[in-house]
PDB file of C-alpha atoms in Angstrom:
ATOM      1  CA  UNK A   1      83.205  59.937  94.391  1.00  0.00           C
ATOM      2  CA  UNK A   2      81.697  61.917  97.250  1.00  0.00           C
ATOM      3  CA  UNK A   3      80.846  59.913 100.319  1.00  0.00           C
ATOM      4  CA  UNK A   4      79.574  62.764 102.410  1.00  0.00           C
ATOM      5  CA  UNK A   5      76.052  63.994 102.478  1.00  0.00           C
ATOM      6  CA  UNK A   6      75.001  67.200 104.085  1.00  0.00           C
ATOM      7  CA  UNK A   7      71.621  68.362 105.142  1.00  0.00           C
ATOM      8  CA  UNK A   8      69.933  70.601 104.682  1.00  0.00           C
ATOM      9  CA  UNK A   9      71.092  71.512 101.179  1.00  0.00           C
ATOM     10  CA  UNK A  10      70.010  75.087 101.858  1.00  0.00           C
ATOM     11  CA  UNK A  11      69.190  76.983 105.044  1.00  0.00           C
ATOM     12  CA  UNK A  12      67.733  80.465 105.344  1.00  0.00           C
ATOM     13  CA  UNK A  13      67.599  82.200 108.735  1.00  0.00           C
ATOM     14  CA  UNK A  14      67.451  85.641 110.341  1.00  0.00           C
ATOM     15  CA  UNK A  15      70.412  87.338 111.939  1.00  0.00           C
ATOM     16  CA  UNK A  16      70.781  86.320 115.559  1.00  0.00           C
ATOM     17  CA  UNK A  17      69.319  82.853 115.062  1.00  0.00           C
ATOM     18  CA  UNK A  18      71.332  79.659 115.330  1.00  0.00           C
ATOM     19  CA  UNK A  19      72.160  77.543 112.266  1.00  0.00           C
ATOM     20  CA  UNK A  20      72.690  73.791 112.393  1.00  0.00           C
ATOM     21  CA  UNK A  21      74.109  71.755 109.529  1.00  0.00           C
ATOM     22  CA  UNK A  22      74.532  67.997 109.479  1.00  0.00           C
ATOM     23  CA  UNK A  23      76.985  65.741 107.694  1.00  0.00           C
ATOM     24  CA  UNK A  24      76.965  61.977 107.246  1.00  0.00           C
ATOM     25  CA  UNK A  25      79.742  59.777 105.915  1.00  0.00           C
ATOM     26  CA  UNK A  26      80.203  56.130 105.073  1.00  0.00           C
ATOM     27  CA  UNK A  27      83.674  54.874 105.954  1.00  0.00           C
ATOM     28  CA  UNK A  28      85.876  55.025 109.047  1.00  0.00           C
ATOM     29  CA  UNK A  29      87.760  58.280 109.380  1.00  0.00           C
ATOM     30  CA  UNK A  30      90.826  59.806 110.995  1.00  0.00           C
ATOM     31  CA  UNK A  31      89.259  63.241 111.299  1.00  0.00           C
ATOM     32  CA  UNK A  32      86.393  65.388 110.022  1.00  0.00           C
ATOM     33  CA  UNK A  33      86.807  68.992 108.979  1.00  0.00           C
ATOM     34  CA  UNK A  34      84.417  71.847 108.252  1.00  0.00           C
ATOM     35  CA  UNK A  35      85.133  74.508 105.641  1.00  0.00           C
ATOM     36  CA  UNK A  36      83.343  77.701 104.620  1.00  0.00           C
ATOM     37  CA  UNK A  37      83.286  79.078 101.083  1.00  0.00           C
ATOM     38  CA  UNK A  38      82.111  82.572 100.282  1.00  0.00           C
ATOM     39  CA  UNK A  39      80.825  83.155  96.770  1.00  0.00           C
ATOM     40  CA  UNK A  40      83.661  83.198  94.244  1.00  0.00           C
ATOM     41  CA  UNK A  41      86.331  82.535  96.864  1.00  0.00           C
ATOM     42  CA  UNK A  42      88.374  79.587  98.067  1.00  0.00           C
ATOM     43  CA  UNK A  43      87.557  77.391 101.030  1.00  0.00           C
ATOM     44  CA  UNK A  44      88.432  78.522 104.524  1.00  0.00           C
ATOM     45  CA  UNK A  45      89.105  75.939 107.219  1.00  0.00           C
ATOM     46  CA  UNK A  46      86.835  76.368 110.246  1.00  0.00           C
ATOM     47  CA  UNK A  47      87.415  73.461 112.581  1.00  0.00           C
ATOM     48  CA  UNK A  48      88.903  69.967 112.667  1.00  0.00           C
ATOM     49  CA  UNK A  49      87.633  67.238 114.981  1.00  0.00           C
ATOM     50  CA  UNK A  50      89.542  64.001 115.451  1.00  0.00           C
ATOM     51  CA  UNK A  51      87.849  60.625 115.432  1.00  0.00           C
ATOM     52  CA  UNK A  52      88.412  60.211 119.185  1.00  0.00           C
ATOM     53  CA  UNK A  53      86.803  63.566 119.995  1.00  0.00           C
ATOM     54  CA  UNK A  54      83.070  64.088 120.475  1.00  0.00           C
ATOM     55  CA  UNK A  55      82.723  67.848 120.605  1.00  0.00           C
ATOM     56  CA  UNK A  56      84.808  70.874 119.781  1.00  0.00           C
ATOM     57  CA  UNK A  57      84.240  74.622 120.079  1.00  0.00           C
ATOM     58  CA  UNK A  58      85.746  77.594 118.290  1.00  0.00           C
ATOM     59  CA  UNK A  59      84.201  80.993 118.954  1.00  0.00           C
ATOM     60  CA  UNK A  60      80.561  80.819 117.796  1.00  0.00           C
ATOM     61  CA  UNK A  61      81.103  77.378 116.232  1.00  0.00           C
ATOM     62  CA  UNK A  62      80.332  74.074 117.876  1.00  0.00           C
ATOM     63  CA  UNK A  63      81.033  70.767 116.138  1.00  0.00           C
ATOM     64  CA  UNK A  64      79.957  67.346 117.299  1.00  0.00           C
ATOM     65  CA  UNK A  65      81.062  63.976 115.982  1.00  0.00           C
ATOM     66  CA  UNK A  66      79.285  60.653 116.454  1.00  0.00           C
ATOM     67  CA  UNK A  67      81.452  57.931 114.933  1.00  0.00           C
ATOM     68  CA  UNK A  68      78.908  55.217 115.776  1.00  0.00           C
ATOM     69  CA  UNK A  69      76.359  56.982 113.573  1.00  0.00           C
ATOM     70  CA  UNK A  70      79.002  58.266 111.150  1.00  0.00           C
ATOM     71  CA  UNK A  71      77.661  61.779 111.449  1.00  0.00           C
ATOM     72  CA  UNK A  72      78.693  65.268 112.476  1.00  0.00           C
ATOM     73  CA  UNK A  73      76.936  68.560 113.036  1.00  0.00           C
ATOM     74  CA  UNK A  74      78.067  72.167 112.837  1.00  0.00           C
ATOM     75  CA  UNK A  75      76.245  74.736 114.952  1.00  0.00           C
ATOM     76  CA  UNK A  76      76.744  78.438 114.346  1.00  0.00           C
ATOM     77  CA  UNK A  77      75.302  80.488 117.197  1.00  0.00           C
ATOM     78  CA  UNK A  78      74.032  84.068 116.984  1.00  0.00           C
ATOM     79  CA  UNK A  79      74.440  84.119 113.203  1.00  0.00           C
ATOM     80  CA  UNK A  80      75.437  87.249 111.300  1.00  0.00           C
ATOM     81  CA  UNK A  81      74.863  88.303 107.699  1.00  0.00           C
ATOM     82  CA  UNK A  82      78.596  87.759 107.153  1.00  0.00           C
ATOM     83  CA  UNK A  83      78.076  84.031 107.876  1.00  0.00           C
ATOM     84  CA  UNK A  84      76.241  83.732 104.540  1.00  0.00           C
ATOM     85  CA  UNK A  85      78.274  81.155 102.609  1.00  0.00           C
ATOM     86  CA  UNK A  86      78.448  77.501 101.581  1.00  0.00           C
ATOM     87  CA  UNK A  87      79.608  75.112 104.279  1.00  0.00           C
ATOM     88  CA  UNK A  88      81.296  71.794 103.484  1.00  0.00           C
ATOM     89  CA  UNK A  89      82.239  68.908 105.692  1.00  0.00           C
ATOM     90  CA  UNK A  90      85.220  66.825 104.628  1.00  0.00           C
ATOM     91  CA  UNK A  91      86.504  63.533 105.964  1.00  0.00           C
ATOM     92  CA  UNK A  92      90.046  62.224 106.044  1.00  0.00           C
ATOM     93  CA  UNK A  93      90.754  58.514 106.245  1.00  0.00           C
ATOM     94  CA  UNK A  94      93.555  57.054 108.302  1.00  0.00           C
ATOM     95  CA  UNK A  95      96.689  55.532 106.854  1.00  0.00           C
ATOM     96  CA  UNK A  96      98.781  56.891 104.004  1.00  0.00           C
ATOM     97  CA  UNK A  97      96.230  59.053 102.288  1.00  0.00           C
ATOM     98  CA  UNK A  98      98.405  62.139 101.663  1.00  0.00           C
ATOM     99  CA  UNK A  99      95.781  64.187 103.443  1.00  0.00           C
ATOM    100  CA  UNK A 100      93.156  63.373 100.834  1.00  0.00           C
ATOM    101  CA  UNK A 101      89.752  64.762 101.777  1.00  0.00           C
ATOM    102  CA  UNK A 102      86.324  63.561 100.705  1.00  0.00           C
ATOM    103  CA  UNK A 103      83.862  66.450 100.667  1.00  0.00           C
ATOM    104  CA  UNK A 104      80.160  66.461 101.377  1.00  0.00           C
ATOM    105  CA  UNK A 105      77.758  68.133  98.966  1.00  0.00           C
ATOM    106  CA  UNK A 106      77.567  71.276 101.081  1.00  0.00           C
ATOM    107  CA  UNK A 107      74.943  73.434 102.756  1.00  0.00           C
ATOM    108  CA  UNK A 108      74.171  76.899 101.419  1.00  0.00           C
ATOM    109  CA  UNK A 109      73.479  79.183 104.387  1.00  0.00           C
ATOM    110  CA  UNK A 110      71.759  82.535 103.910  1.00  0.00           C
ATOM    111  CA  UNK A 111      71.522  84.851 106.907  1.00  0.00           C
ATOM    112  CA  UNK A 112      69.115  87.748 106.424  1.00  0.00           C
ATOM    113  CA  UNK A 113      69.910  91.023 108.206  1.00  0.00           C
TER     114      UNK A 113
ATOM    115  CA  UNK B   1      93.725  87.474 102.167  1.00  0.00           C
ATOM    116  CA  UNK B   2      94.774  83.862 101.741  1.00  0.00           C
ATOM    117  CA  UNK B   3      98.296  82.531 102.230  1.00  0.00           C
ATOM    118  CA  UNK B   4      98.016  80.456  99.058  1.00  0.00           C
ATOM    119  CA  UNK B   5      98.252  82.665  95.980  1.00  0.00           C
ATOM    120  CA  UNK B   6      96.785  81.596  92.659  1.00  0.00           C
ATOM    121  CA  UNK B   7      97.282  83.328  89.326  1.00  0.00           C
ATOM    122  CA  UNK B   8      95.596  84.297  87.156  1.00  0.00           C
ATOM    123  CA  UNK B   9      92.263  84.940  88.875  1.00  0.00           C
ATOM    124  CA  UNK B  10      90.372  84.583  85.596  1.00  0.00           C
ATOM    125  CA  UNK B  11      91.344  82.862  82.357  1.00  0.00           C
ATOM    126  CA  UNK B  12      89.482  82.564  79.072  1.00  0.00           C
ATOM    127  CA  UNK B  13      90.994  80.273  76.475  1.00  0.00           C
ATOM    128  CA  UNK B  14      90.102  78.537  73.267  1.00  0.00           C
ATOM    129  CA  UNK B  15      90.124  74.780  72.907  1.00  0.00           C
ATOM    130  CA  UNK B  16      93.408  74.834  70.978  1.00  0.00           C
ATOM    131  CA  UNK B  17      95.305  77.092  73.391  1.00  0.00           C
ATOM    132  CA  UNK B  18      97.981  76.147  75.878  1.00  0.00           C
ATOM    133  CA  UNK B  19      97.993  77.948  79.197  1.00  0.00           C
ATOM    134  CA  UNK B  20      99.197  77.393  82.752  1.00  0.00           C
ATOM    135  CA  UNK B  21      97.759  78.012  86.188  1.00  0.00           C
ATOM    136  CA  UNK B  22     100.120  78.912  88.984  1.00  0.00           C
ATOM    137  CA  UNK B  23      99.916  78.347  92.738  1.00  0.00           C
ATOM    138  CA  UNK B  24     102.399  79.584  95.332  1.00  0.00           C
ATOM    139  CA  UNK B  25     102.691  79.195  99.109  1.00  0.00           C
ATOM    140  CA  UNK B  26     105.430  80.173 101.515  1.00  0.00           C
ATOM    141  CA  UNK B  27     104.189  78.397 104.625  1.00  0.00           C
ATOM    142  CA  UNK B  28     106.660  75.530 104.293  1.00  0.00           C
ATOM    143  CA  UNK B  29     103.872  73.081 103.463  1.00  0.00           C
ATOM    144  CA  UNK B  30     105.111  69.944 101.693  1.00  0.00           C
ATOM    145  CA  UNK B  31     101.742  68.693 100.447  1.00  0.00           C
ATOM    146  CA  UNK B  32      99.954  70.541  97.644  1.00  0.00           C
ATOM    147  CA  UNK B  33      96.681  69.848  95.879  1.00  0.00           C
ATOM    148  CA  UNK B  34      94.744  70.746  92.740  1.00  0.00           C
ATOM    149  CA  UNK B  35      90.937  70.664  92.802  1.00  0.00           C
ATOM    150  CA  UNK B  36      88.267  71.348  90.183  1.00  0.00           C
ATOM    151  CA  UNK B  37      84.983  72.852  91.362  1.00  0.00           C
ATOM    152  CA  UNK B  38      81.807  73.278  89.365  1.00  0.00           C
ATOM    153  CA  UNK B  39      79.086  75.707  90.448  1.00  0.00           C
ATOM    154  CA  UNK B  40      77.145  74.634  93.543  1.00  0.00           C
ATOM    155  CA  UNK B  41      79.239  71.450  93.871  1.00  0.00           C
ATOM    156  CA  UNK B  42      82.010  70.423  96.260  1.00  0.00           C
ATOM    157  CA  UNK B  43      85.643  70.503  95.115  1.00  0.00           C
ATOM    158  CA  UNK B  44      86.820  67.401  93.269  1.00  0.00           C
ATOM    159  CA  UNK B  45      90.387  66.313  93.884  1.00  0.00           C
ATOM    160  CA  UNK B  46      92.589  66.151  90.785  1.00  0.00           C
ATOM    161  CA  UNK B  47      96.215  65.783  91.943  1.00  0.00           C
ATOM    162  CA  UNK B  48      98.226  65.560  95.145  1.00  0.00           C
ATOM    163  CA  UNK B  49     101.927  66.343  95.435  1.00  0.00           C
ATOM    164  CA  UNK B  50     103.861  65.261  98.503  1.00  0.00           C
ATOM    165  CA  UNK B  51     107.457  66.459  98.866  1.00  0.00           C
ATOM    166  CA  UNK B  52     107.392  67.588  95.221  1.00  0.00           C
ATOM    167  CA  UNK B  53     106.420  64.129  93.970  1.00  0.00           C
ATOM    168  CA  UNK B  54     103.093  63.290  92.361  1.00  0.00           C
ATOM    169  CA  UNK B  55     101.374  61.026  94.868  1.00  0.00           C
ATOM    170  CA  UNK B  56      97.759  60.926  93.669  1.00  0.00           C
ATOM    171  CA  UNK B  57      96.291  61.370  90.196  1.00  0.00           C
ATOM    172  CA  UNK B  58      92.531  60.924  90.323  1.00  0.00           C
ATOM    173  CA  UNK B  59      92.329  59.620  86.745  1.00  0.00           C
ATOM    174  CA  UNK B  60      92.501  63.125  85.351  1.00  0.00           C
ATOM    175  CA  UNK B  61      92.583  63.447  81.519  1.00  0.00           C
ATOM    176  CA  UNK B  62      96.071  64.027  80.091  1.00  0.00           C
ATOM    177  CA  UNK B  63      95.069  67.460  78.808  1.00  0.00           C
ATOM    178  CA  UNK B  64      95.743  68.534  82.408  1.00  0.00           C
ATOM    179  CA  UNK B  65      99.421  68.234  83.313  1.00  0.00           C
ATOM    180  CA  UNK B  66     100.611  69.129  86.822  1.00  0.00           C
ATOM    181  CA  UNK B  67     104.110  70.193  87.744  1.00  0.00           C
ATOM    182  CA  UNK B  68     105.788  70.934  91.075  1.00  0.00           C
ATOM    183  CA  UNK B  69     109.091  72.711  90.338  1.00  0.00           C
ATOM    184  CA  UNK B  70     109.872  73.301  94.024  1.00  0.00           C
ATOM    185  CA  UNK B  71     108.304  73.067  97.449  1.00  0.00           C
ATOM    186  CA  UNK B  72     106.592  76.469  97.132  1.00  0.00           C
ATOM    187  CA  UNK B  73     105.238  76.300  93.626  1.00  0.00           C
ATOM    188  CA  UNK B  74     102.616  74.206  91.855  1.00  0.00           C
ATOM    189  CA  UNK B  75     101.607  74.582  88.231  1.00  0.00           C
ATOM    190  CA  UNK B  76      98.785  73.125  86.187  1.00  0.00           C
ATOM    191  CA  UNK B  77      99.449  73.080  82.457  1.00  0.00           C
ATOM    192  CA  UNK B  78      96.391  73.098  80.225  1.00  0.00           C
ATOM    193  CA  UNK B  79      96.189  71.974  76.599  1.00  0.00           C
ATOM    194  CA  UNK B  80      93.322  71.218  74.234  1.00  0.00           C
ATOM    195  CA  UNK B  81      90.672  71.659  76.902  1.00  0.00           C
ATOM    196  CA  UNK B  82      86.981  71.025  76.361  1.00  0.00           C
ATOM    197  CA  UNK B  83      84.045  73.323  77.228  1.00  0.00           C
ATOM    198  CA  UNK B  84      83.140  71.012  80.129  1.00  0.00           C
ATOM    199  CA  UNK B  85      86.502  71.861  81.697  1.00  0.00           C
ATOM    200  CA  UNK B  86      85.199  75.343  82.491  1.00  0.00           C
ATOM    201  CA  UNK B  87      85.245  75.548  86.291  1.00  0.00           C
ATOM    202  CA  UNK B  88      86.945  77.098  89.315  1.00  0.00           C
ATOM    203  CA  UNK B  89      90.365  75.510  89.832  1.00  0.00           C
ATOM    204  CA  UNK B  90      91.523  75.571  93.417  1.00  0.00           C
ATOM    205  CA  UNK B  91      94.961  74.970  94.828  1.00  0.00           C
ATOM    206  CA  UNK B  92      95.544  73.974  98.442  1.00  0.00           C
ATOM    207  CA  UNK B  93      98.515  73.214 100.630  1.00  0.00           C
ATOM    208  CA  UNK B  94      98.948  71.463 103.923  1.00  0.00           C
ATOM    209  CA  UNK B  95     101.548  70.740 106.555  1.00  0.00           C
ATOM    210  CA  UNK B  96     102.313  67.026 106.704  1.00  0.00           C
ATOM    211  CA  UNK B  97     100.859  65.144 109.664  1.00  0.00           C
ATOM    212  CA  UNK B  98      97.567  63.357 110.271  1.00  0.00           C
ATOM    213  CA  UNK B  99      95.507  66.201 111.670  1.00  0.00           C
ATOM    214  CA  UNK B 100      96.436  69.215 109.627  1.00  0.00           C
ATOM    215  CA  UNK B 101      93.854  71.181 107.622  1.00  0.00           C
ATOM    216  CA  UNK B 102      94.244  72.291 104.042  1.00  0.00           C
ATOM    217  CA  UNK B 103      94.767  75.947 103.171  1.00  0.00           C
ATOM    218  CA  UNK B 104      93.091  77.023  99.934  1.00  0.00           C
ATOM    219  CA  UNK B 105      93.784  79.758  97.456  1.00  0.00           C
ATOM    220  CA  UNK B 106      90.944  81.778  95.921  1.00  0.00           C
ATOM    221  CA  UNK B 107      91.137  79.845  92.699  1.00  0.00           C
ATOM    222  CA  UNK B 108      91.344  80.526  88.985  1.00  0.00           C
ATOM    223  CA  UNK B 109      88.015  80.882  87.183  1.00  0.00           C
ATOM    224  CA  UNK B 110      88.583  79.132  83.845  1.00  0.00           C
ATOM    225  CA  UNK B 111      86.293  79.522  80.834  1.00  0.00           C
ATOM    226  CA  UNK B 112      86.796  77.458  77.690  1.00  0.00           C
ATOM    227  CA  UNK B 113      85.325  78.933  74.516  1.00  0.00           C
TER     228      UNK B 113
END
């Protein structure tokens, strides 16, 4: 079962604009990860934020985590057409979970040139 | 290019056929995963191998049979599949440790006639 929900389900913007995607989850977590998937390809890991972290940056990506609200957001700044893809958040529980991830439903981002 | 290699990229098979999907990684990762992904949906976990032992089976039908012959190789044997099994099958691997991301292959697109 999928515990994560992402919003919006789809986002359409112009090149140069910022894109913000949100993710909510239901149980306590060890970390939260964001992945990108281009059409017909596998998932690519973007960023991992631990449960004791509140914000993390990687290039044009900024991720925030609010464990009290059980939510996270991914901000892509100065978007490019090449950022067009599906974006998934995934949560990992603590304990012996063998790295099992629970994925959100995903946000489809379209960046128009 | 991904560091997890899946073959074949595409597979069409009849419901009475037997075929196998192959996944290979040479990153020294000791956790490996099989996922099934339907169009516009997140990946669904099927199996997890940890140190070549099956650690998680997410109640997958027995017509799917995983195998991990060694630490670099993961197979998924298919037999008597149903049309609803048509999907993208993704393999992933991961270094052990709490805060390690998964690395995905580009998947095998499977069509059942």
